[in-house]
């Protein structure tokens, strides 16, 4: 078995434009943008979807990944992340033998904002991440990814461009069964991001 990596680039290019930074989310008063480059200490304190699971080793692994991405000499920075609260069913699941899946996302951008405004540059990153997830995920079980460009207006420069959106899913017969795969998901994202960060595009 291997990780499922889907390409929805053309669909995502038609998504409504979101702003960076974003002001907040309507469904959760705690949800807002934090600059973890300047406040890495907030990573373990403010991520509302992950705080209920902070005792899990996999969530601590995820926090370390965010710390790595947002370190002072990094190529990228994170802009958003999330995790669903319950299992849900996909209309066309690649693993119909499982009851459902948990989903989540990790969004990032280049530190150099102008690079995010080059569609060619962002698509090149998306393609490399897709290839690396397929390569590193050859022995993964019941996990999947969608990596694509999310249309974005960068408020600092008033230019339109894209964030890189990494969506992930973990299948299982219960919340616990699916959540048990989160460490594997984090590990695959970590290896992929490190490869892109260290070796470039």
C-alpha atoms as a PDB file:
ATOM      1  CA  UNK A   1       0.000   0.000   0.000  1.00  0.00           C
ATOM      2  CA  UNK A   2       1.120   3.589  -0.505  1.00  0.00           C
ATOM      3  CA  UNK A   3      -0.028   7.134   0.156  1.00  0.00           C
ATOM      4  CA  UNK A   4      -2.617   8.533  -2.239  1.00  0.00           C
ATOM      5  CA  UNK A   5      -1.532  11.878  -3.712  1.00  0.00           C
ATOM      6  CA  UNK A   6      -4.119  13.683  -5.818  1.00  0.00           C
ATOM      7  CA  UNK A   7      -3.630  16.635  -8.151  1.00  0.00           C
ATOM      8  CA  UNK A   8      -6.476  19.177  -7.987  1.00  0.00           C
ATOM      9  CA  UNK A   9      -4.465  22.154  -9.191  1.00  0.00           C
ATOM     10  CA  UNK A  10      -6.951  23.253 -11.847  1.00  0.00           C
ATOM     11  CA  UNK A  11      -9.840  23.109  -9.366  1.00  0.00           C
ATOM     12  CA  UNK A  12      -7.928  24.988  -6.676  1.00  0.00           C
ATOM     13  CA  UNK A  13      -6.918  27.743  -9.092  1.00  0.00           C
ATOM     14  CA  UNK A  14     -10.638  28.610  -9.252  1.00  0.00           C
ATOM     15  CA  UNK A  15     -11.068  28.879  -5.468  1.00  0.00           C
ATOM     16  CA  UNK A  16     -12.191  32.254  -4.070  1.00  0.00           C
ATOM     17  CA  UNK A  17      -9.251  34.463  -3.129  1.00  0.00           C
ATOM     18  CA  UNK A  18      -8.351  34.609   0.566  1.00  0.00           C
ATOM     19  CA  UNK A  19      -6.158  37.221   2.202  1.00  0.00           C
ATOM     20  CA  UNK A  20      -2.838  36.822   3.934  1.00  0.00           C
ATOM     21  CA  UNK A  21      -2.791  37.449   6.763  1.00  0.00           C
ATOM     22  CA  UNK A  22      -6.416  36.527   7.377  1.00  0.00           C
ATOM     23  CA  UNK A  23      -8.462  38.248  10.082  1.00  0.00           C
ATOM     24  CA  UNK A  24     -10.120  35.206  11.647  1.00  0.00           C
ATOM     25  CA  UNK A  25     -12.619  32.416  11.076  1.00  0.00           C
ATOM     26  CA  UNK A  26     -16.360  32.677  11.555  1.00  0.00           C
ATOM     27  CA  UNK A  27     -16.837  29.255  13.168  1.00  0.00           C
ATOM     28  CA  UNK A  28     -14.257  29.668  15.948  1.00  0.00           C
ATOM     29  CA  UNK A  29     -13.474  32.824  17.909  1.00  0.00           C
ATOM     30  CA  UNK A  30      -9.966  31.485  18.659  1.00  0.00           C
ATOM     31  CA  UNK A  31      -9.104  30.963  15.008  1.00  0.00           C
ATOM     32  CA  UNK A  32      -6.823  33.699  13.660  1.00  0.00           C
ATOM     33  CA  UNK A  33      -3.454  34.178  12.006  1.00  0.00           C
ATOM     34  CA  UNK A  34      -0.297  34.084  14.124  1.00  0.00           C
ATOM     35  CA  UNK A  35       3.194  34.913  12.894  1.00  0.00           C
ATOM     36  CA  UNK A  36       5.153  31.971  14.274  1.00  0.00           C
ATOM     37  CA  UNK A  37       8.404  33.375  12.897  1.00  0.00           C
ATOM     38  CA  UNK A  38       8.312  36.107  15.518  1.00  0.00           C
ATOM     39  CA  UNK A  39       6.400  34.136  18.177  1.00  0.00           C
ATOM     40  CA  UNK A  40       7.409  30.455  17.950  1.00  0.00           C
ATOM     41  CA  UNK A  41       6.402  30.079  21.601  1.00  0.00           C
ATOM     42  CA  UNK A  42       2.747  30.339  20.526  1.00  0.00           C
ATOM     43  CA  UNK A  43       2.841  27.186  18.414  1.00  0.00           C
ATOM     44  CA  UNK A  44       1.972  24.904  21.332  1.00  0.00           C
ATOM     45  CA  UNK A  45      -0.597  27.328  22.774  1.00  0.00           C
ATOM     46  CA  UNK A  46      -2.925  28.727  20.124  1.00  0.00           C
ATOM     47  CA  UNK A  47      -3.753  26.061  17.522  1.00  0.00           C
ATOM     48  CA  UNK A  48      -7.360  25.420  18.493  1.00  0.00           C
ATOM     49  CA  UNK A  49      -7.805  22.200  16.474  1.00  0.00           C
ATOM     50  CA  UNK A  50      -4.706  20.588  17.960  1.00  0.00           C
ATOM     51  CA  UNK A  51      -4.836  21.706  21.608  1.00  0.00           C
ATOM     52  CA  UNK A  52      -7.309  18.949  22.626  1.00  0.00           C
ATOM     53  CA  UNK A  53      -4.782  16.372  21.382  1.00  0.00           C
ATOM     54  CA  UNK A  54      -1.608  18.000  22.718  1.00  0.00           C
ATOM     55  CA  UNK A  55      -0.820  14.927  24.816  1.00  0.00           C
ATOM     56  CA  UNK A  56      -0.294  12.814  21.705  1.00  0.00           C
ATOM     57  CA  UNK A  57       3.256  12.286  20.479  1.00  0.00           C
ATOM     58  CA  UNK A  58       2.052  12.869  16.915  1.00  0.00           C
ATOM     59  CA  UNK A  59       0.776  16.355  17.755  1.00  0.00           C
ATOM     60  CA  UNK A  60       4.052  17.203  19.474  1.00  0.00           C
ATOM     61  CA  UNK A  61       5.765  16.005  16.280  1.00  0.00           C
ATOM     62  CA  UNK A  62       3.533  18.366  14.302  1.00  0.00           C
ATOM     63  CA  UNK A  63       4.469  21.260  16.591  1.00  0.00           C
ATOM     64  CA  UNK A  64       8.152  20.519  15.970  1.00  0.00           C
ATOM     65  CA  UNK A  65       7.522  20.582  12.223  1.00  0.00           C
ATOM     66  CA  UNK A  66       5.949  24.033  12.541  1.00  0.00           C
ATOM     67  CA  UNK A  67       8.935  25.189  14.577  1.00  0.00           C
ATOM     68  CA  UNK A  68      11.276  23.915  11.866  1.00  0.00           C
ATOM     69  CA  UNK A  69       9.385  25.639   9.044  1.00  0.00           C
ATOM     70  CA  UNK A  70       9.218  28.957  10.907  1.00  0.00           C
ATOM     71  CA  UNK A  71      12.826  28.965  12.117  1.00  0.00           C
ATOM     72  CA  UNK A  72      14.859  32.148  11.416  1.00  0.00           C
ATOM     73  CA  UNK A  73      16.769  30.799   8.393  1.00  0.00           C
ATOM     74  CA  UNK A  74      13.919  28.901   6.729  1.00  0.00           C
ATOM     75  CA  UNK A  75      12.729  29.259   3.134  1.00  0.00           C
ATOM     76  CA  UNK A  76       9.056  28.995   4.086  1.00  0.00           C
ATOM     77  CA  UNK A  77       6.642  30.072   6.792  1.00  0.00           C
ATOM     78  CA  UNK A  78       3.291  28.615   7.786  1.00  0.00           C
ATOM     79  CA  UNK A  79       0.074  30.591   7.397  1.00  0.00           C
ATOM     80  CA  UNK A  80      -2.675  28.229   8.555  1.00  0.00           C
ATOM     81  CA  UNK A  81      -3.344  24.675   9.702  1.00  0.00           C
ATOM     82  CA  UNK A  82      -6.311  22.647  10.830  1.00  0.00           C
ATOM     83  CA  UNK A  83      -7.674  19.249  11.827  1.00  0.00           C
ATOM     84  CA  UNK A  84     -11.239  17.939  11.675  1.00  0.00           C
ATOM     85  CA  UNK A  85     -12.961  16.949  14.902  1.00  0.00           C
ATOM     86  CA  UNK A  86     -14.643  13.752  13.709  1.00  0.00           C
ATOM     87  CA  UNK A  87     -14.611  11.104  10.998  1.00  0.00           C
ATOM     88  CA  UNK A  88     -16.343  11.993   7.765  1.00  0.00           C
ATOM     89  CA  UNK A  89     -17.043  10.075   4.569  1.00  0.00           C
ATOM     90  CA  UNK A  90     -15.765  11.087   1.158  1.00  0.00           C
ATOM     91  CA  UNK A  91     -18.064  10.568  -1.863  1.00  0.00           C
ATOM     92  CA  UNK A  92     -15.380   8.547  -3.671  1.00  0.00           C
ATOM     93  CA  UNK A  93     -13.040   7.214  -1.015  1.00  0.00           C
ATOM     94  CA  UNK A  94      -9.849   5.442  -2.147  1.00  0.00           C
ATOM     95  CA  UNK A  95     -10.301   3.205   0.920  1.00  0.00           C
ATOM     96  CA  UNK A  96     -14.008   2.231   1.005  1.00  0.00           C
ATOM     97  CA  UNK A  97     -13.264  -0.573   3.452  1.00  0.00           C
ATOM     98  CA  UNK A  98     -12.677   2.058   6.153  1.00  0.00           C
ATOM     99  CA  UNK A  99     -15.540   3.826   7.944  1.00  0.00           C
ATOM    100  CA  UNK A 100     -14.259   7.329   7.211  1.00  0.00           C
ATOM    101  CA  UNK A 101     -11.350   9.708   7.507  1.00  0.00           C
ATOM    102  CA  UNK A 102      -9.990  12.644   9.439  1.00  0.00           C
ATOM    103  CA  UNK A 103      -8.808  15.586   7.389  1.00  0.00           C
ATOM    104  CA  UNK A 104      -6.515  18.502   7.929  1.00  0.00           C
ATOM    105  CA  UNK A 105      -4.322  21.035   6.236  1.00  0.00           C
ATOM    106  CA  UNK A 106      -1.023  22.850   6.470  1.00  0.00           C
ATOM    107  CA  UNK A 107      -0.596  26.029   4.429  1.00  0.00           C
ATOM    108  CA  UNK A 108       2.707  27.712   3.765  1.00  0.00           C
ATOM    109  CA  UNK A 109       4.301  30.442   1.684  1.00  0.00           C
ATOM    110  CA  UNK A 110       7.765  31.453   0.557  1.00  0.00           C
ATOM    111  CA  UNK A 111       9.393  33.995   2.885  1.00  0.00           C
ATOM    112  CA  UNK A 112      10.046  36.128  -0.200  1.00  0.00           C
ATOM    113  CA  UNK A 113       6.472  37.249  -0.869  1.00  0.00           C
ATOM    114  CA  UNK A 114       7.151  37.989  -4.539  1.00  0.00           C
ATOM    115  CA  UNK A 115       7.913  34.303  -5.149  1.00  0.00           C
ATOM    116  CA  UNK A 116       4.336  33.497  -4.126  1.00  0.00           C
ATOM    117  CA  UNK A 117       3.096  35.834  -6.866  1.00  0.00           C
ATOM    118  CA  UNK A 118       4.787  33.782  -9.592  1.00  0.00           C
ATOM    119  CA  UNK A 119       2.317  31.088 -10.659  1.00  0.00           C
ATOM    120  CA  UNK A 120       5.115  29.188 -12.392  1.00  0.00           C
ATOM    121  CA  UNK A 121       7.233  29.210  -9.219  1.00  0.00           C
ATOM    122  CA  UNK A 122       4.399  28.058  -6.955  1.00  0.00           C
ATOM    123  CA  UNK A 123       3.316  25.299  -9.356  1.00  0.00           C
ATOM    124  CA  UNK A 124       6.916  24.083  -9.459  1.00  0.00           C
ATOM    125  CA  UNK A 125       6.856  23.767  -5.658  1.00  0.00           C
ATOM    126  CA  UNK A 126       3.480  22.015  -5.764  1.00  0.00           C
ATOM    127  CA  UNK A 127       4.747  19.473  -8.300  1.00  0.00           C
ATOM    128  CA  UNK A 128       7.903  18.756  -6.311  1.00  0.00           C
ATOM    129  CA  UNK A 129       5.896  18.241  -3.132  1.00  0.00           C
ATOM    130  CA  UNK A 130       3.537  15.876  -4.928  1.00  0.00           C
ATOM    131  CA  UNK A 131       6.469  13.822  -6.228  1.00  0.00           C
ATOM    132  CA  UNK A 132       8.178  13.704  -2.847  1.00  0.00           C
ATOM    133  CA  UNK A 133       5.016  12.653  -1.011  1.00  0.00           C
ATOM    134  CA  UNK A 134       4.553   9.826  -3.522  1.00  0.00           C
ATOM    135  CA  UNK A 135       8.179   8.809  -3.160  1.00  0.00           C
ATOM    136  CA  UNK A 136       8.362   8.974   0.631  1.00  0.00           C
ATOM    137  CA  UNK A 137       4.863   7.516   1.035  1.00  0.00           C
ATOM    138  CA  UNK A 138       5.444   4.264  -0.864  1.00  0.00           C
ATOM    139  CA  UNK A 139       4.935   2.182   2.279  1.00  0.00           C
ATOM    140  CA  UNK A 140       2.274   4.352   3.946  1.00  0.00           C
ATOM    141  CA  UNK A 141      -1.118   2.935   4.865  1.00  0.00           C
ATOM    142  CA  UNK A 142      -4.521   4.616   4.570  1.00  0.00           C
ATOM    143  CA  UNK A 143      -3.279   8.183   4.188  1.00  0.00           C
ATOM    144  CA  UNK A 144      -3.683  10.688   1.379  1.00  0.00           C
ATOM    145  CA  UNK A 145      -2.670  14.176   0.307  1.00  0.00           C
ATOM    146  CA  UNK A 146      -3.751  16.966  -1.985  1.00  0.00           C
ATOM    147  CA  UNK A 147      -1.158  19.678  -2.662  1.00  0.00           C
ATOM    148  CA  UNK A 148      -2.160  22.737  -4.625  1.00  0.00           C
ATOM    149  CA  UNK A 149      -2.054  26.512  -5.077  1.00  0.00           C
ATOM    150  CA  UNK A 150      -4.577  28.531  -3.056  1.00  0.00           C
ATOM    151  CA  UNK A 151      -5.360  31.963  -4.600  1.00  0.00           C
ATOM    152  CA  UNK A 152      -4.300  34.672  -2.173  1.00  0.00           C
ATOM    153  CA  UNK A 153      -4.136  38.449  -1.876  1.00  0.00           C
ATOM    154  CA  UNK A 154      -1.016  39.420   0.067  1.00  0.00           C
ATOM    155  CA  UNK A 155      -2.033  42.482   2.051  1.00  0.00           C
ATOM    156  CA  UNK A 156       1.522  43.659   2.695  1.00  0.00           C
ATOM    157  CA  UNK A 157       2.251  44.090  -1.015  1.00  0.00           C
ATOM    158  CA  UNK A 158      -1.344  44.244  -2.349  1.00  0.00           C
ATOM    159  CA  UNK A 159      -0.367  41.626  -4.910  1.00  0.00           C
ATOM    160  CA  UNK A 160      -2.237  38.483  -5.867  1.00  0.00           C
ATOM    161  CA  UNK A 161      -0.523  35.142  -5.757  1.00  0.00           C
ATOM    162  CA  UNK A 162      -0.829  31.751  -4.099  1.00  0.00           C
ATOM    163  CA  UNK A 163      -0.275  29.950  -0.841  1.00  0.00           C
ATOM    164  CA  UNK A 164       0.776  26.310  -1.043  1.00  0.00           C
ATOM    165  CA  UNK A 165      -1.963  24.213   0.517  1.00  0.00           C
ATOM    166  CA  UNK A 166      -1.108  20.711   1.780  1.00  0.00           C
ATOM    167  CA  UNK A 167      -4.325  18.875   2.631  1.00  0.00           C
ATOM    168  CA  UNK A 168      -4.080  15.486   4.299  1.00  0.00           C
ATOM    169  CA  UNK A 169      -6.462  12.675   5.185  1.00  0.00           C
ATOM    170  CA  UNK A 170      -6.168   9.635   7.453  1.00  0.00           C
ATOM    171  CA  UNK A 171      -8.627   6.750   7.127  1.00  0.00           C
ATOM    172  CA  UNK A 172      -9.834   4.481   9.899  1.00  0.00           C
ATOM    173  CA  UNK A 173     -12.824   2.781  11.501  1.00  0.00           C
ATOM    174  CA  UNK A 174     -12.905   5.253  14.394  1.00  0.00           C
ATOM    175  CA  UNK A 175     -11.422   8.593  15.385  1.00  0.00           C
ATOM    176  CA  UNK A 176      -8.663   6.816  17.310  1.00  0.00           C
ATOM    177  CA  UNK A 177      -7.910   4.455  14.444  1.00  0.00           C
ATOM    178  CA  UNK A 178      -7.537   7.336  11.991  1.00  0.00           C
ATOM    179  CA  UNK A 179      -5.668   9.599  14.412  1.00  0.00           C
ATOM    180  CA  UNK A 180      -3.122   6.819  14.966  1.00  0.00           C
ATOM    181  CA  UNK A 181      -1.880   7.571  11.428  1.00  0.00           C
ATOM    182  CA  UNK A 182      -1.183  11.244  12.135  1.00  0.00           C
ATOM    183  CA  UNK A 183       2.446  10.666  13.072  1.00  0.00           C
ATOM    184  CA  UNK A 184       3.019   8.995   9.714  1.00  0.00           C
ATOM    185  CA  UNK A 185       1.348  11.933   7.954  1.00  0.00           C
ATOM    186  CA  UNK A 186       3.493  14.458   9.834  1.00  0.00           C
ATOM    187  CA  UNK A 187       6.616  12.467   9.020  1.00  0.00           C
ATOM    188  CA  UNK A 188       5.813  12.454   5.298  1.00  0.00           C
ATOM    189  CA  UNK A 189       5.128  16.197   5.278  1.00  0.00           C
ATOM    190  CA  UNK A 190       8.316  16.782   7.251  1.00  0.00           C
ATOM    191  CA  UNK A 191      10.522  14.821   4.843  1.00  0.00           C
ATOM    192  CA  UNK A 192       8.902  16.548   1.871  1.00  0.00           C
ATOM    193  CA  UNK A 193       9.253  20.071   3.270  1.00  0.00           C
ATOM    194  CA  UNK A 194      12.847  19.475   4.391  1.00  0.00           C
ATOM    195  CA  UNK A 195      13.695  18.239   0.884  1.00  0.00           C
ATOM    196  CA  UNK A 196      12.191  21.360  -0.703  1.00  0.00           C
ATOM    197  CA  UNK A 197      13.712  23.646   1.933  1.00  0.00           C
ATOM    198  CA  UNK A 198      17.250  22.262   1.740  1.00  0.00           C
ATOM    199  CA  UNK A 199      17.537  21.404  -1.950  1.00  0.00           C
ATOM    200  CA  UNK A 200      15.263  24.020  -3.499  1.00  0.00           C
ATOM    201  CA  UNK A 201      13.010  23.459  -6.474  1.00  0.00           C
END
